[in-house]
XYZ file of C-alpha atoms in Angstrom:
254
model
C -60.949 -140.574 44.130
C -62.113 -139.972 40.606
C -59.851 -141.122 37.693
C -58.135 -137.924 36.111
C -57.317 -139.792 32.948
C -58.920 -137.835 29.946
C -61.631 -139.671 28.307
C -60.757 -141.069 24.821
C -61.234 -138.290 22.118
C -61.058 -135.465 24.786
C -57.892 -133.283 24.987
C -56.134 -132.985 28.313
C -55.562 -129.363 27.689
C -57.923 -126.712 28.896
C -60.179 -125.087 26.442
C -59.217 -121.675 25.299
C -61.294 -119.023 26.540
C -63.331 -117.032 23.862
C -62.297 -113.439 23.393
C -64.602 -110.957 24.911
C -67.219 -109.649 22.357
C -67.367 -106.038 21.299
C -63.632 -105.500 21.388
C -61.982 -105.791 17.926
C -58.600 -107.393 17.718
C -55.668 -104.668 17.901
C -53.610 -104.519 14.790
C -50.034 -104.331 15.191
C -48.450 -100.914 14.644
C -52.000 -99.371 14.387
C -51.555 -97.265 17.609
C -48.942 -95.748 19.977
C -48.849 -95.880 23.665
C -48.364 -92.758 25.610
C -45.256 -90.909 24.356
C -44.546 -93.051 21.381
C -46.815 -90.990 18.876
C -44.744 -87.819 19.862
C -41.491 -89.722 19.188
C -42.442 -91.143 15.904
C -43.641 -87.771 14.745
C -40.359 -86.195 15.535
C -38.564 -89.110 13.822
C -40.525 -88.527 10.764
C -40.208 -84.896 10.898
C -36.427 -85.138 11.294
C -36.182 -87.293 8.245
C -38.403 -85.320 6.094
C -36.824 -81.909 6.842
C -33.336 -83.465 5.769
C -34.887 -84.730 2.608
C -37.204 -81.945 1.541
C -36.399 -78.953 3.736
C -38.976 -77.038 5.855
C -41.029 -76.221 2.883
C -41.741 -79.965 2.211
C -42.816 -80.652 5.599
C -46.379 -81.356 6.611
C -48.408 -82.682 9.466
C -50.141 -85.011 7.095
C -46.918 -86.359 5.629
C -45.291 -87.060 8.903
C -48.460 -88.697 10.160
C -48.292 -90.809 7.079
C -44.790 -91.834 7.702
C -45.526 -92.554 11.466
C -48.389 -94.764 10.586
C -51.172 -92.750 12.237
C -54.139 -90.868 11.154
C -53.481 -87.269 9.918
C -55.401 -85.801 12.694
C -53.611 -87.821 15.504
C -50.627 -85.364 15.814
C -52.713 -82.260 16.665
C -52.944 -83.699 20.230
C -49.261 -83.281 20.792
C -48.279 -80.395 18.580
C -51.508 -78.411 17.577
C -50.150 -77.403 14.217
C -47.048 -77.578 11.855
C -45.495 -74.689 13.732
C -45.720 -76.683 16.861
C -44.047 -79.616 15.364
C -41.151 -77.611 14.036
C -40.812 -76.014 17.442
C -40.509 -79.430 19.110
C -38.175 -80.471 16.376
C -35.840 -77.334 16.798
C -35.680 -78.028 20.618
C -34.689 -81.632 19.973
C -32.169 -80.510 17.499
C -30.534 -78.266 20.109
C -30.395 -81.111 22.408
C -28.620 -83.129 19.736
C -26.161 -80.226 19.310
C -25.414 -80.451 22.877
C -24.740 -84.154 22.569
C -22.214 -83.422 19.538
C -20.452 -80.894 21.981
C -20.110 -83.613 24.668
C -18.592 -85.914 22.277
C -16.054 -83.469 20.673
C -15.070 -82.039 24.066
C -14.503 -85.552 25.656
C -12.164 -86.459 22.718
C -10.153 -83.082 23.194
C -7.339 -81.889 25.377
C -8.649 -80.704 28.887
C -7.322 -77.227 28.766
C -9.906 -74.476 28.540
C -8.928 -73.134 25.029
C -8.803 -76.765 23.505
C -12.345 -77.299 24.934
C -13.631 -74.112 23.528
C -12.284 -75.116 20.136
C -13.783 -78.524 20.467
C -17.149 -76.988 21.018
C -16.909 -74.799 17.923
C -15.896 -77.892 15.867
C -18.922 -79.827 17.196
C -21.174 -76.975 16.216
C -19.969 -76.997 12.537
C -19.972 -80.718 12.442
C -23.596 -80.815 13.617
C -24.488 -78.378 10.839
C -22.832 -80.375 8.164
C -24.441 -83.518 9.405
C -27.895 -82.145 9.891
C -28.319 -79.169 7.483
C -32.215 -79.342 7.583
C -32.285 -79.286 11.344
C -29.675 -76.615 11.623
C -31.301 -74.225 9.374
C -34.538 -74.667 11.321
C -33.055 -74.001 14.631
C -32.502 -70.294 13.924
C -35.396 -69.225 11.805
C -37.887 -67.330 13.963
C -40.586 -67.366 11.355
C -40.896 -71.200 11.503
C -40.728 -71.838 15.200
C -42.342 -70.406 18.480
C -39.321 -68.692 20.226
C -41.450 -68.279 23.354
C -41.734 -71.885 23.764
C -40.292 -73.092 27.018
C -38.659 -76.335 25.858
C -36.980 -74.537 22.932
C -35.738 -71.785 25.183
C -34.257 -74.197 27.523
C -32.707 -76.237 24.946
C -31.314 -73.279 22.945
C -30.083 -71.724 26.215
C -28.234 -74.929 27.263
C -26.336 -74.889 24.017
C -25.286 -71.258 24.125
C -24.653 -71.538 27.885
C -21.848 -74.087 27.137
C -20.174 -71.585 24.894
C -20.421 -68.910 27.421
C -18.718 -71.087 30.077
C -15.950 -72.158 27.812
C -15.336 -68.354 27.081
C -15.247 -67.438 30.747
C -13.011 -70.498 31.410
C -10.529 -69.345 28.768
C -10.527 -65.904 30.211
C -10.150 -67.107 33.724
C -7.055 -69.390 32.740
C -5.420 -66.432 31.038
C -6.152 -64.225 34.082
C -8.373 -61.726 32.066
C -11.096 -59.542 33.521
C -14.609 -60.906 33.549
C -16.282 -57.849 31.875
C -16.574 -58.343 28.239
C -17.240 -62.081 28.424
C -20.828 -61.782 26.794
C -19.424 -59.812 23.816
C -16.667 -62.561 23.384
C -19.240 -65.228 23.340
C -21.341 -63.481 20.818
C -18.365 -62.784 18.807
C -17.294 -66.506 18.779
C -20.660 -67.590 17.951
C -21.041 -65.386 14.966
C -17.705 -66.641 13.675
C -18.630 -70.262 14.056
C -22.034 -69.895 12.869
C -20.842 -67.982 9.795
C -18.511 -70.798 9.011
C -21.146 -73.372 9.348
C -23.546 -71.421 7.233
C -20.997 -70.783 4.452
C -19.814 -74.435 4.380
C -23.360 -75.605 3.915
C -24.141 -73.214 1.038
C -20.839 -74.352 -0.698
C -19.459 -70.873 -0.398
C -16.690 -72.082 1.863
C -14.871 -75.362 2.096
C -15.481 -76.319 -1.429
C -18.505 -77.980 -3.253
C -17.607 -81.585 -2.312
C -19.713 -82.298 0.658
C -17.337 -85.304 1.518
C -14.444 -82.866 2.175
C -16.470 -80.003 3.934
C -15.895 -81.404 7.332
C -12.259 -81.778 7.632
C -11.722 -78.587 5.811
C -13.958 -76.756 8.203
C -12.173 -78.414 10.989
C -8.949 -76.877 9.749
C -10.453 -73.531 9.307
C -11.900 -73.577 12.885
C -8.298 -74.317 14.070
C -7.035 -71.476 12.052
C -9.786 -69.089 13.335
C -8.942 -69.923 16.868
C -5.385 -68.917 16.395
C -6.534 -65.448 15.249
C -9.180 -65.226 18.025
C -7.148 -66.450 20.894
C -5.443 -63.265 22.023
C -8.784 -61.391 22.123
C -10.742 -64.125 23.931
C -7.965 -64.623 26.416
C -8.060 -60.988 26.980
C -4.361 -60.362 26.083
C -5.148 -57.923 23.411
C -7.130 -55.718 25.902
C -4.247 -56.101 28.591
C -1.645 -55.143 25.949
C -3.579 -51.998 25.121
C -3.743 -51.049 28.804
C -0.021 -51.416 29.041
C 0.484 -49.234 25.898
C -1.762 -46.635 27.366
C 0.188 -46.701 30.705
C 3.393 -46.338 28.929
C 1.981 -43.429 26.878
C 0.951 -41.747 29.852
C 4.340 -42.050 31.659
C 6.105 -40.765 28.543
C 3.773 -37.886 28.173
C 4.490 -36.988 31.848
C 8.285 -37.131 31.319
C 8.357 -34.957 28.249
C 5.751 -32.504 29.425
C 6.934 -28.789 29.311
C 6.370 -28.785 33.080
C 9.263 -31.084 33.360
C 11.679 -29.377 31.188
């Protein structure tokens, strides 16, 4: 058997293999594997839209912040409208996450869940004003985009289900649920928009959220009879009494 002891002056460790020629070393952070570029661009766009608004957003600046060449994002988004559309879809998904959190912390009854849904909507708007404004501006996004339609539909569908649950709990008829959902959305969206523009809840940003939450609670008190259908049922009772009264006082009965 040959002696395996290394010769004097020779290292016992195997020699390192030379790197193959023709392949330059990869710099850290110089490229993104599949899926990372899109995520990095959305992160950059989300930060930029909160800082500068939509007018200050460009593919070139987002690419710079993401650490890629300015032509790289075209593969995922095509143009800046494509990027804004993807960002709007992501923002609706974030809104649903807010709804999950607020509803989980609220009482389990149907009306408390509806109010929590509205409070989540306003809280999201105040926390992400750039995203919130983007989500509802048709001139900035492609409304026919499938991902955007799905994400927006999920958020609005949550409101519709809460409206239906409140009506069912109160024993109201199903007709009119769509109109009630549209009305509730208009109220909450208006509150969020006015609060963002300092037209409601005061100019101090630190106090807007709690003041908006209190207003949301007050609005809910005013809206509750209509959403539950009690106002409609009350009008039916009034009509029935009026008809009975008219019959008993009719000249035919005198």
